Backbone as CSV, one residue per row, in Angstrom:
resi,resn,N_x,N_y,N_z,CA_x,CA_y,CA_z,C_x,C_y,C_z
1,UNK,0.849,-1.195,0.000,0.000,0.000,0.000,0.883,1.244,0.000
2,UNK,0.050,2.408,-0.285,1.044,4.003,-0.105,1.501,3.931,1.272
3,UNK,2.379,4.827,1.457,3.556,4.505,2.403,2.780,5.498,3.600
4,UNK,2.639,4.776,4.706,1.745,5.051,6.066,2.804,6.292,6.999
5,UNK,2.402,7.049,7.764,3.063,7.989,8.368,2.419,8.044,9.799
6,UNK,2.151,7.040,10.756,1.664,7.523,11.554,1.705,7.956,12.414
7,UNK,2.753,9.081,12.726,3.242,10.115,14.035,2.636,11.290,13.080
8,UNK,2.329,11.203,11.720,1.772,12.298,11.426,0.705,12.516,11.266
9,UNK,0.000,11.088,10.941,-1.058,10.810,10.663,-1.245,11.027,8.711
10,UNK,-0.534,10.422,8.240,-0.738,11.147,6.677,-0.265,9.752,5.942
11,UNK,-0.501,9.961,4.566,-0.135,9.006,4.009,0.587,9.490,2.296
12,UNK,1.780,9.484,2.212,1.973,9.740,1.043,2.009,8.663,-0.204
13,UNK,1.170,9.498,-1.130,0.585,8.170,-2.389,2.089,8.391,-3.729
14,UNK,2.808,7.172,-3.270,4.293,6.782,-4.374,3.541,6.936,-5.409
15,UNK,3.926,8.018,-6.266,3.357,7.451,-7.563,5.111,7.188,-8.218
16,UNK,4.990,5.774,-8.874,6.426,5.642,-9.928,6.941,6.652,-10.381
17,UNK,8.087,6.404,-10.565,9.182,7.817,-11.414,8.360,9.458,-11.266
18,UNK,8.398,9.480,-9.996,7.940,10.985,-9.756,8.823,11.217,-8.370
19,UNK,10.066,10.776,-8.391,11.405,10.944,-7.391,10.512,9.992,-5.602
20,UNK,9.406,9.320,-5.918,9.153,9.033,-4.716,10.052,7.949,-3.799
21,UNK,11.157,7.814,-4.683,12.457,6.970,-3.282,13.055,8.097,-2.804
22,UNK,12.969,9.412,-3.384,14.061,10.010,-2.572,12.937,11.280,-1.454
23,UNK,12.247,11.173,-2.018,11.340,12.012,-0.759,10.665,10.702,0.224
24,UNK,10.741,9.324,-0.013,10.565,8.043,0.994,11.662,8.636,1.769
25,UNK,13.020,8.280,1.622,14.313,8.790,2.317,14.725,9.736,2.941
26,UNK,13.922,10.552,2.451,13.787,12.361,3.318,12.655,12.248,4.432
27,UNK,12.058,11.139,4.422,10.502,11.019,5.456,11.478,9.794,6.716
28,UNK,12.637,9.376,5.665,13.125,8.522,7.066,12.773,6.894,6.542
29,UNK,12.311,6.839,5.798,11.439,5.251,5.032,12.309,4.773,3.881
30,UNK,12.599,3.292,4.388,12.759,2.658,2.865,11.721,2.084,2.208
31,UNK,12.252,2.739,0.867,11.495,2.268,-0.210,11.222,0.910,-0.480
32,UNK,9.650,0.605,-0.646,9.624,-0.932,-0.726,8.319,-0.831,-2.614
33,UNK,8.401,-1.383,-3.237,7.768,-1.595,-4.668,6.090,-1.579,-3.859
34,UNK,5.799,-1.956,-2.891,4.484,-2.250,-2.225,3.793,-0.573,-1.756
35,UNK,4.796,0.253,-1.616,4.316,1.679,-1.422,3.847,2.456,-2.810
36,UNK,3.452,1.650,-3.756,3.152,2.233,-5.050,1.414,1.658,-5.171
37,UNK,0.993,0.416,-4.014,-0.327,0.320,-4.613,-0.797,1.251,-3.661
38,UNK,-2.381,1.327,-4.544,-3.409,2.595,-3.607,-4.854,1.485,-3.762
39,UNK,-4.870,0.441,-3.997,-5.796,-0.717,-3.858,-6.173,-0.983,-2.266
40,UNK,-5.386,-0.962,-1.365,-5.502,-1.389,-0.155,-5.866,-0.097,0.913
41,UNK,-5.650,0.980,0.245,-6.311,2.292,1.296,-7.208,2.213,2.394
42,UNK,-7.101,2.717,3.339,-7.843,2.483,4.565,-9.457,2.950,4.475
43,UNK,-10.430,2.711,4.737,-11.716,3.373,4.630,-12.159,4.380,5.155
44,UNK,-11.059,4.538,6.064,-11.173,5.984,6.425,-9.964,7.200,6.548
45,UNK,-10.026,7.190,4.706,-8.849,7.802,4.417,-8.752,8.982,4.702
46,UNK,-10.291,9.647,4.731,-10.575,11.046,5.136,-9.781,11.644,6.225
47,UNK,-9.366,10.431,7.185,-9.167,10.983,8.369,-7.481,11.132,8.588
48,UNK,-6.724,11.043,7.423,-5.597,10.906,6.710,-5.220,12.147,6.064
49,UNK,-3.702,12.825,6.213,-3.516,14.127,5.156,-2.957,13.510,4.154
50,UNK,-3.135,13.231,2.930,-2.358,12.793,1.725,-2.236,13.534,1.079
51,UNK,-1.135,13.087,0.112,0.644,13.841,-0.032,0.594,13.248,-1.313
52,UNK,1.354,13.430,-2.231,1.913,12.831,-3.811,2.518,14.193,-4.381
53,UNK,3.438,13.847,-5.173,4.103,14.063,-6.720,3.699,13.917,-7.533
54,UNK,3.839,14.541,-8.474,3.732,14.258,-10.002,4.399,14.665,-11.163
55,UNK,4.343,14.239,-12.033,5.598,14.905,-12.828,5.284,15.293,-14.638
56,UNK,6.024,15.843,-15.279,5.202,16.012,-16.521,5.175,14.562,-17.611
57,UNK,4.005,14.466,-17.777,3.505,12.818,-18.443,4.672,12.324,-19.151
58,UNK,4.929,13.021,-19.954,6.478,12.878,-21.037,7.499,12.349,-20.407
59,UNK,8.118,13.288,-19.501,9.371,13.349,-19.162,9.198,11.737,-17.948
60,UNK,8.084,11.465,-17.307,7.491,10.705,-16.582,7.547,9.524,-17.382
61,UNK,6.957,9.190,-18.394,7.489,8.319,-19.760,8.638,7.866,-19.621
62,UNK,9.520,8.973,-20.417,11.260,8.450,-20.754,11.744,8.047,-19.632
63,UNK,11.096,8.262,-18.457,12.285,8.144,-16.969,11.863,6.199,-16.513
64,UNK,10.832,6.188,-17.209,10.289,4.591,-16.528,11.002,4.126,-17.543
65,UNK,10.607,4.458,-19.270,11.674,3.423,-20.280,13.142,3.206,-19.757
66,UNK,13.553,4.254,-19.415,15.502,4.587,-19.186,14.981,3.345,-17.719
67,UNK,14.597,3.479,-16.725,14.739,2.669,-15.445,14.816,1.519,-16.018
68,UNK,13.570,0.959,-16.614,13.463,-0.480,-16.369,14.385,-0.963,-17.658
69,UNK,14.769,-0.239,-18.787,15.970,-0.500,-19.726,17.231,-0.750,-18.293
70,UNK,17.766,0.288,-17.996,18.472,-0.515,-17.362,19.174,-1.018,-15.934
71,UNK,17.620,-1.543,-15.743,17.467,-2.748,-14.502,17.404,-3.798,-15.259
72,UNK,16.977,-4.132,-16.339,16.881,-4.928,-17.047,18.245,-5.427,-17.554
73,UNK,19.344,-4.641,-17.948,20.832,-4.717,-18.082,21.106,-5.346,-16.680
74,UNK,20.907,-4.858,-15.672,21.800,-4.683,-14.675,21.182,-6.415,-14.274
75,UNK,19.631,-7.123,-14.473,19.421,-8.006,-13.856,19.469,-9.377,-14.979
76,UNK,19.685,-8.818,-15.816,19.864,-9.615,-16.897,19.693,-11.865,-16.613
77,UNK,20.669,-11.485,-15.736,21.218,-12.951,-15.880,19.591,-14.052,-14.912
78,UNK,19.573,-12.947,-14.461,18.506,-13.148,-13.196,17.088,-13.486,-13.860
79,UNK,17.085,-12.680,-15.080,15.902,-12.721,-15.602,15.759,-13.892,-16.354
80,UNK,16.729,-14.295,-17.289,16.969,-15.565,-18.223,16.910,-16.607,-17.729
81,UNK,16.852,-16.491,-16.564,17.364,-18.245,-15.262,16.274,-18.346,-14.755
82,UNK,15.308,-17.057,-14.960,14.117,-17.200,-13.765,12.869,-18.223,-14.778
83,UNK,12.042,-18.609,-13.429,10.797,-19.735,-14.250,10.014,-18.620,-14.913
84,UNK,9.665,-18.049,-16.322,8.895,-16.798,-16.838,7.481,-16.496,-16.038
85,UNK,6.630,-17.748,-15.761,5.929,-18.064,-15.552,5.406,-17.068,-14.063
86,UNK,6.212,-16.917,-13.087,6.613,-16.342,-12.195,7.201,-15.274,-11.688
87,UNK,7.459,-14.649,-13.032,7.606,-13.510,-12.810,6.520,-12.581,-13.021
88,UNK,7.005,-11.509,-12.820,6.017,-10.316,-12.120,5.521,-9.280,-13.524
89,UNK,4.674,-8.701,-13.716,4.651,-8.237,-14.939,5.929,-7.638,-16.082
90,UNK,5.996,-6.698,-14.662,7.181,-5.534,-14.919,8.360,-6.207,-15.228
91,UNK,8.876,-7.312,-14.280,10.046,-8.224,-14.575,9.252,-9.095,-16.101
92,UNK,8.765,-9.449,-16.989,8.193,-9.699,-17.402,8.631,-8.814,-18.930
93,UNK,8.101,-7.780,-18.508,8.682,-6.573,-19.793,10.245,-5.884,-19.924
94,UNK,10.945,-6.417,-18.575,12.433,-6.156,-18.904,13.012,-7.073,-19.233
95,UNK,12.313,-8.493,-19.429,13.239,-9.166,-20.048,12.503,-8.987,-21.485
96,UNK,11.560,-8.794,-22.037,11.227,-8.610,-23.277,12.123,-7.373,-23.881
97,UNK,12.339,-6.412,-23.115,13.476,-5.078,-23.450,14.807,-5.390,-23.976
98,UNK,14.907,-6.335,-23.307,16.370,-6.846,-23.221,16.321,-7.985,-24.582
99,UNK,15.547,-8.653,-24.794,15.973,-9.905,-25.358,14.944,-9.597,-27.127
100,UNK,14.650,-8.363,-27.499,13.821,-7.734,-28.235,14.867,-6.493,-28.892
101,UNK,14.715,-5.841,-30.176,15.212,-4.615,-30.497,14.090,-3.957,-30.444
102,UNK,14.427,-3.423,-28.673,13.144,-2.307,-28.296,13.850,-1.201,-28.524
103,UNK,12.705,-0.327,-28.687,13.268,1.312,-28.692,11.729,2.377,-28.394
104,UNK,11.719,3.359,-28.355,11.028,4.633,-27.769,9.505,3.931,-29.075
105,UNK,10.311,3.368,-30.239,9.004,3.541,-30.753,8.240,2.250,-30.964
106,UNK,8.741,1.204,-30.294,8.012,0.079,-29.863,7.392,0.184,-28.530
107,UNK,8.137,0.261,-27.851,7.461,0.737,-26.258,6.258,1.670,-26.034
108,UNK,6.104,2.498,-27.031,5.066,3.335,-27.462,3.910,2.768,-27.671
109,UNK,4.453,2.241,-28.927,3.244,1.138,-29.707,2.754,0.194,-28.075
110,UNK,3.575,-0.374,-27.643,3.098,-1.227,-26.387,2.399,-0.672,-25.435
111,UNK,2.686,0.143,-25.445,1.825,1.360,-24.254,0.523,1.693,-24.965
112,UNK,0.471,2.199,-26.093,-0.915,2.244,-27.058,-1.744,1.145,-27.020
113,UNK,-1.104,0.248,-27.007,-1.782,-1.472,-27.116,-2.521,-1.865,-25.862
114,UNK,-2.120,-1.070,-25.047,-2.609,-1.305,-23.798,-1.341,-2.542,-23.017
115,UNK,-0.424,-3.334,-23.674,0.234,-4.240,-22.867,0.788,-3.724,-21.775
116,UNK,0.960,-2.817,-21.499,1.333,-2.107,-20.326,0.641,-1.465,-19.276
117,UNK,-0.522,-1.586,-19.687,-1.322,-1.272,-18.472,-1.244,-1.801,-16.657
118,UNK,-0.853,-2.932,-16.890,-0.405,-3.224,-15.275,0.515,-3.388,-14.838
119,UNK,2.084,-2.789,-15.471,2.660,-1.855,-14.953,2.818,-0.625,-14.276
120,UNK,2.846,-0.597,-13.277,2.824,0.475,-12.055,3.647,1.625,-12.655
121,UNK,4.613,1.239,-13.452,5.488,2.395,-14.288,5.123,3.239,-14.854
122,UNK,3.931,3.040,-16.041,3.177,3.149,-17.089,1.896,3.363,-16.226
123,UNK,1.459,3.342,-15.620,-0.189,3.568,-15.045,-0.057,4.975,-15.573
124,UNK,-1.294,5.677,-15.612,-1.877,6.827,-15.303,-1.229,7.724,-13.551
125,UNK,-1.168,8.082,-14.010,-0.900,9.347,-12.762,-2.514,9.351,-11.681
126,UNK,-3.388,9.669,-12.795,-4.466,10.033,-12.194,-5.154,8.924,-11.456
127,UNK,-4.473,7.388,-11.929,-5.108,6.733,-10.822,-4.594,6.823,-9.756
128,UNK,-3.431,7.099,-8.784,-3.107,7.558,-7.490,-4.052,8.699,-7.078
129,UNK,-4.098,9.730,-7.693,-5.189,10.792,-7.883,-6.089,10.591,-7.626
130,UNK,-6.929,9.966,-8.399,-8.498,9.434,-7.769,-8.810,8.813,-6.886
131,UNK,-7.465,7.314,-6.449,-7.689,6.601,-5.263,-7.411,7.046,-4.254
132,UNK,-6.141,7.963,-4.071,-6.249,8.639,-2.725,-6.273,9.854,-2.359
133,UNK,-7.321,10.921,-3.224,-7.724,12.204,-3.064,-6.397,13.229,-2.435
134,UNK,-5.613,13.378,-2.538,-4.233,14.070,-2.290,-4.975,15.480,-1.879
135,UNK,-4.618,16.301,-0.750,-5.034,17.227,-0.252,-3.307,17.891,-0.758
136,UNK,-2.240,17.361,-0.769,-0.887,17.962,-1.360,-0.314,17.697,-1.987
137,UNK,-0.586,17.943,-3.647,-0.161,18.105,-4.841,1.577,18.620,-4.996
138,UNK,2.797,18.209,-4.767,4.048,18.650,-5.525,4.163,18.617,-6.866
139,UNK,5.226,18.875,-7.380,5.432,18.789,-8.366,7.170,18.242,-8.641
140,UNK,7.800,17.272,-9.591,9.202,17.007,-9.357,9.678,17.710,-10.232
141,UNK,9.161,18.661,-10.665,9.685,19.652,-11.198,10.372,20.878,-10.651
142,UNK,9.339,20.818,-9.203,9.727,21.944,-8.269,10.063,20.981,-6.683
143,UNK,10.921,19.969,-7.123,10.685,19.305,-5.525,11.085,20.202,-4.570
144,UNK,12.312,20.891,-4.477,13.571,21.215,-3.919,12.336,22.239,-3.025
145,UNK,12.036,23.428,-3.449,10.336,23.933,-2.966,9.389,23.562,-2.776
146,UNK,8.726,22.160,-3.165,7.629,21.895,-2.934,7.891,20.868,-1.553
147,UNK,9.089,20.461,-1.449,9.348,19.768,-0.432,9.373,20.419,0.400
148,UNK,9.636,21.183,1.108,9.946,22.140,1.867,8.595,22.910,2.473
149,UNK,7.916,23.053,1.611,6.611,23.204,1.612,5.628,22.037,2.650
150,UNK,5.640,20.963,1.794,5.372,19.396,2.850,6.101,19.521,3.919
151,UNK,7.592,19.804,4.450,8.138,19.863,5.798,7.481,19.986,6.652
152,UNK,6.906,21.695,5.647,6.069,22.555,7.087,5.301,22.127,7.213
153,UNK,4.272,21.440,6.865,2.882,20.970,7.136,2.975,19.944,8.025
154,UNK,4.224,18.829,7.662,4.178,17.835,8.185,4.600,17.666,10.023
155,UNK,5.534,18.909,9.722,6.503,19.511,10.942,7.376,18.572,11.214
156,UNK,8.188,18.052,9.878,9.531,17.974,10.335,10.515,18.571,9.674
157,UNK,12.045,18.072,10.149,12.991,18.774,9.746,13.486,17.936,9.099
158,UNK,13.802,17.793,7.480,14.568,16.918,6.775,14.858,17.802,5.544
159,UNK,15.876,17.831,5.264,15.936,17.835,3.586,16.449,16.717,2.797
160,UNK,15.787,17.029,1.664,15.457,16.210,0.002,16.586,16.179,-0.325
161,UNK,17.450,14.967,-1.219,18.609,14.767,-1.149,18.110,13.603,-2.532
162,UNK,17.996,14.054,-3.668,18.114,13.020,-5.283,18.612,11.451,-5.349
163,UNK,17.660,10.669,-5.123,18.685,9.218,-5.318,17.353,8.691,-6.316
164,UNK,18.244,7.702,-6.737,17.971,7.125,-8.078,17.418,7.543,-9.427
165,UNK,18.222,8.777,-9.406,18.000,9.486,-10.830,18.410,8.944,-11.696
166,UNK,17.718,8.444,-12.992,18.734,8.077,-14.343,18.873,8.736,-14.917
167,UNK,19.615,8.600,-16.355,19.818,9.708,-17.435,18.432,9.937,-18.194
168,UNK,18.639,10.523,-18.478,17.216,11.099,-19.700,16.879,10.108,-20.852
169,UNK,18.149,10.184,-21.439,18.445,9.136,-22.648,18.787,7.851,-22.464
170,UNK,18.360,6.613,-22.877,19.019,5.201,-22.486,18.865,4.642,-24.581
171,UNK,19.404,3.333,-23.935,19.431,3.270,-25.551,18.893,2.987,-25.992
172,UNK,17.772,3.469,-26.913,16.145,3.601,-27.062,16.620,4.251,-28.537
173,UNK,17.739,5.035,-28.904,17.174,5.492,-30.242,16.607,7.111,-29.048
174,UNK,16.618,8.106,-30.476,16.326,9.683,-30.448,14.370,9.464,-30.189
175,UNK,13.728,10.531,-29.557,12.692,10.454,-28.405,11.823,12.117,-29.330
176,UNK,11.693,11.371,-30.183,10.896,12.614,-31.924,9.753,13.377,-31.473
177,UNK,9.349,14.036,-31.714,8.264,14.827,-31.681,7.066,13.981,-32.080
178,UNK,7.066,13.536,-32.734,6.157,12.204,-33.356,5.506,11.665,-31.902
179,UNK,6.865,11.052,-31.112,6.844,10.291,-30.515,5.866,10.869,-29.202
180,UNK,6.337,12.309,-29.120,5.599,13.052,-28.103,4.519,13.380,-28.140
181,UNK,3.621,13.378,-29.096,2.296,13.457,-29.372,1.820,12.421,-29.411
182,UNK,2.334,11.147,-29.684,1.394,10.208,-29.329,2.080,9.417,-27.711
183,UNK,2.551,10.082,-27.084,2.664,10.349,-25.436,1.832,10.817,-25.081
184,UNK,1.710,12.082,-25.537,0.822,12.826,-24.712,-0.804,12.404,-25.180
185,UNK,-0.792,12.266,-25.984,-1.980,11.475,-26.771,-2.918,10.605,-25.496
186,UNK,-1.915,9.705,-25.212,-2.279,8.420,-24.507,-2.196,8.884,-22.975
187,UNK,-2.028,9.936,-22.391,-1.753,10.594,-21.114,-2.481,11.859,-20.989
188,UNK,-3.183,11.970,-21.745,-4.376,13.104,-21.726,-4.886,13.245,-20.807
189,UNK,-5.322,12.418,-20.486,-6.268,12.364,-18.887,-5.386,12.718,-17.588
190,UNK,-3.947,12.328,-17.810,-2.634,13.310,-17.047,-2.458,14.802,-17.267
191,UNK,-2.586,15.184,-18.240,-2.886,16.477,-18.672,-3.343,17.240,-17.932
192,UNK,-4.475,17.100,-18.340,-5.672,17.649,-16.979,-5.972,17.629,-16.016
193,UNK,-5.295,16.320,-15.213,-5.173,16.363,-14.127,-4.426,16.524,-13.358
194,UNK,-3.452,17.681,-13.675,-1.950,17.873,-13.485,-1.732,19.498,-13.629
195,UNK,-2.232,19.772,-14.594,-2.129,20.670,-15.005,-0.592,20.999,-16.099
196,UNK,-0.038,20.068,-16.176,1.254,20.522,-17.178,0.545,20.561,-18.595
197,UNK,1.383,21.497,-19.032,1.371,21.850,-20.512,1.508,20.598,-21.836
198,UNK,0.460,20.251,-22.580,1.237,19.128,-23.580,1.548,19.574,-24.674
199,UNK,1.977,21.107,-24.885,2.757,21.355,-26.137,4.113,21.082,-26.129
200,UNK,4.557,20.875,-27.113,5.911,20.521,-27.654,6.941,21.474,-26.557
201,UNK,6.883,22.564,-26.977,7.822,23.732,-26.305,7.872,23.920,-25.250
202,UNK,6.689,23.069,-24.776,6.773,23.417,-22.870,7.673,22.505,-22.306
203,UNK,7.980,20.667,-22.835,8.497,20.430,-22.508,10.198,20.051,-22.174
């Protein structure tokens, strides 16, 4: 479930590749893959301050391809030895990354197709959004301030400190304008519920 706070009483909702290991780490929490569902929410969430990130749909995109490209390198051997059968979706699509000539514009197509839908990587933004009504919206665009912001509310003293950033680019092949419209295409409903810009130039 989203990751529980209870000396504060709050609950902040992980959404994937929106820096939520390194503001887990600034709260004092390790990151566990289980702080990303919002299926198990308490029924009386009302009585809860919730917290999330979000980030612009695009850039939110390339940062899950670049991750699981290469975790997928890095677990390689792990993946080939494992029973397929048993693995987990996500482990599932990094060994297809790996053992496939994937790039920005297959992964696309896969994301269009819907095969990616139950990947936690690839979800919608807005389903954290809807399941756990966030009373505090950041942005990882503005963490460095928006964190700081959450401090005060929360009343503690920590600062935000970047871990597990990847590069922008992984080896995917150039990330086209093409490619960004039918991103944003398929993340529309992020759009709006976000408020970032989906023209070209904004991002």
């Amino acid at each position: 479930m989203s990751l529980f706070l209870p000396k504060q009483k709050a609950i902040f909702l992980h959404i994937p590749k929106c820096a939520g290991q390194s503001i887990e780490k600034a709260l004092g929490h390790k990151h566990h893959h289980r702080h990303h569902k919002v299926n198990d929410l308490p029924d009386n969430l009302e009585n809860y301050f919730r917290f999330t990130f979000v980030r612009h749909p695009v850039r939110r995109f390339i940062s899950a391809c670049n991750y699981n490209l290469r975790v997928a390198k890095a677990t390689r051997k792990q993946l080939e030895h494992a029973d397929y059968k048993s693995l987990s979706s996500f482990k599932k699509y990094r060994l297809h990354l790996i053992t496939s000539n994937s790039s920005y514009d297959s992964i696309i197509d896969d994301l269009i197709s819907e095969k990616l839908k139950n990947i936690p990587f690839f979800k919608h933004q807005k389903h954290w959004l809807t399941k756990g009504k966030p009373q505090f919206i950041g942005r990882v665009e503005n963490i460095d301030t928006d964190f700081a912001i959450l401090a005060k509310i929360l009343r503690i003293k920590s600062k935000l400190k970047r871990t597990n950033k990847s590069p922008d680019i992984a080896s995917l092949g150039n990330f086209s304008k093409k490619n960004f419209q039918k991103v944003v295409d398929y993340y529309r409903e992020d759009f709006n519920a976000t408020g970032y810009s989906p023209k070209y130039k904004a991002f």
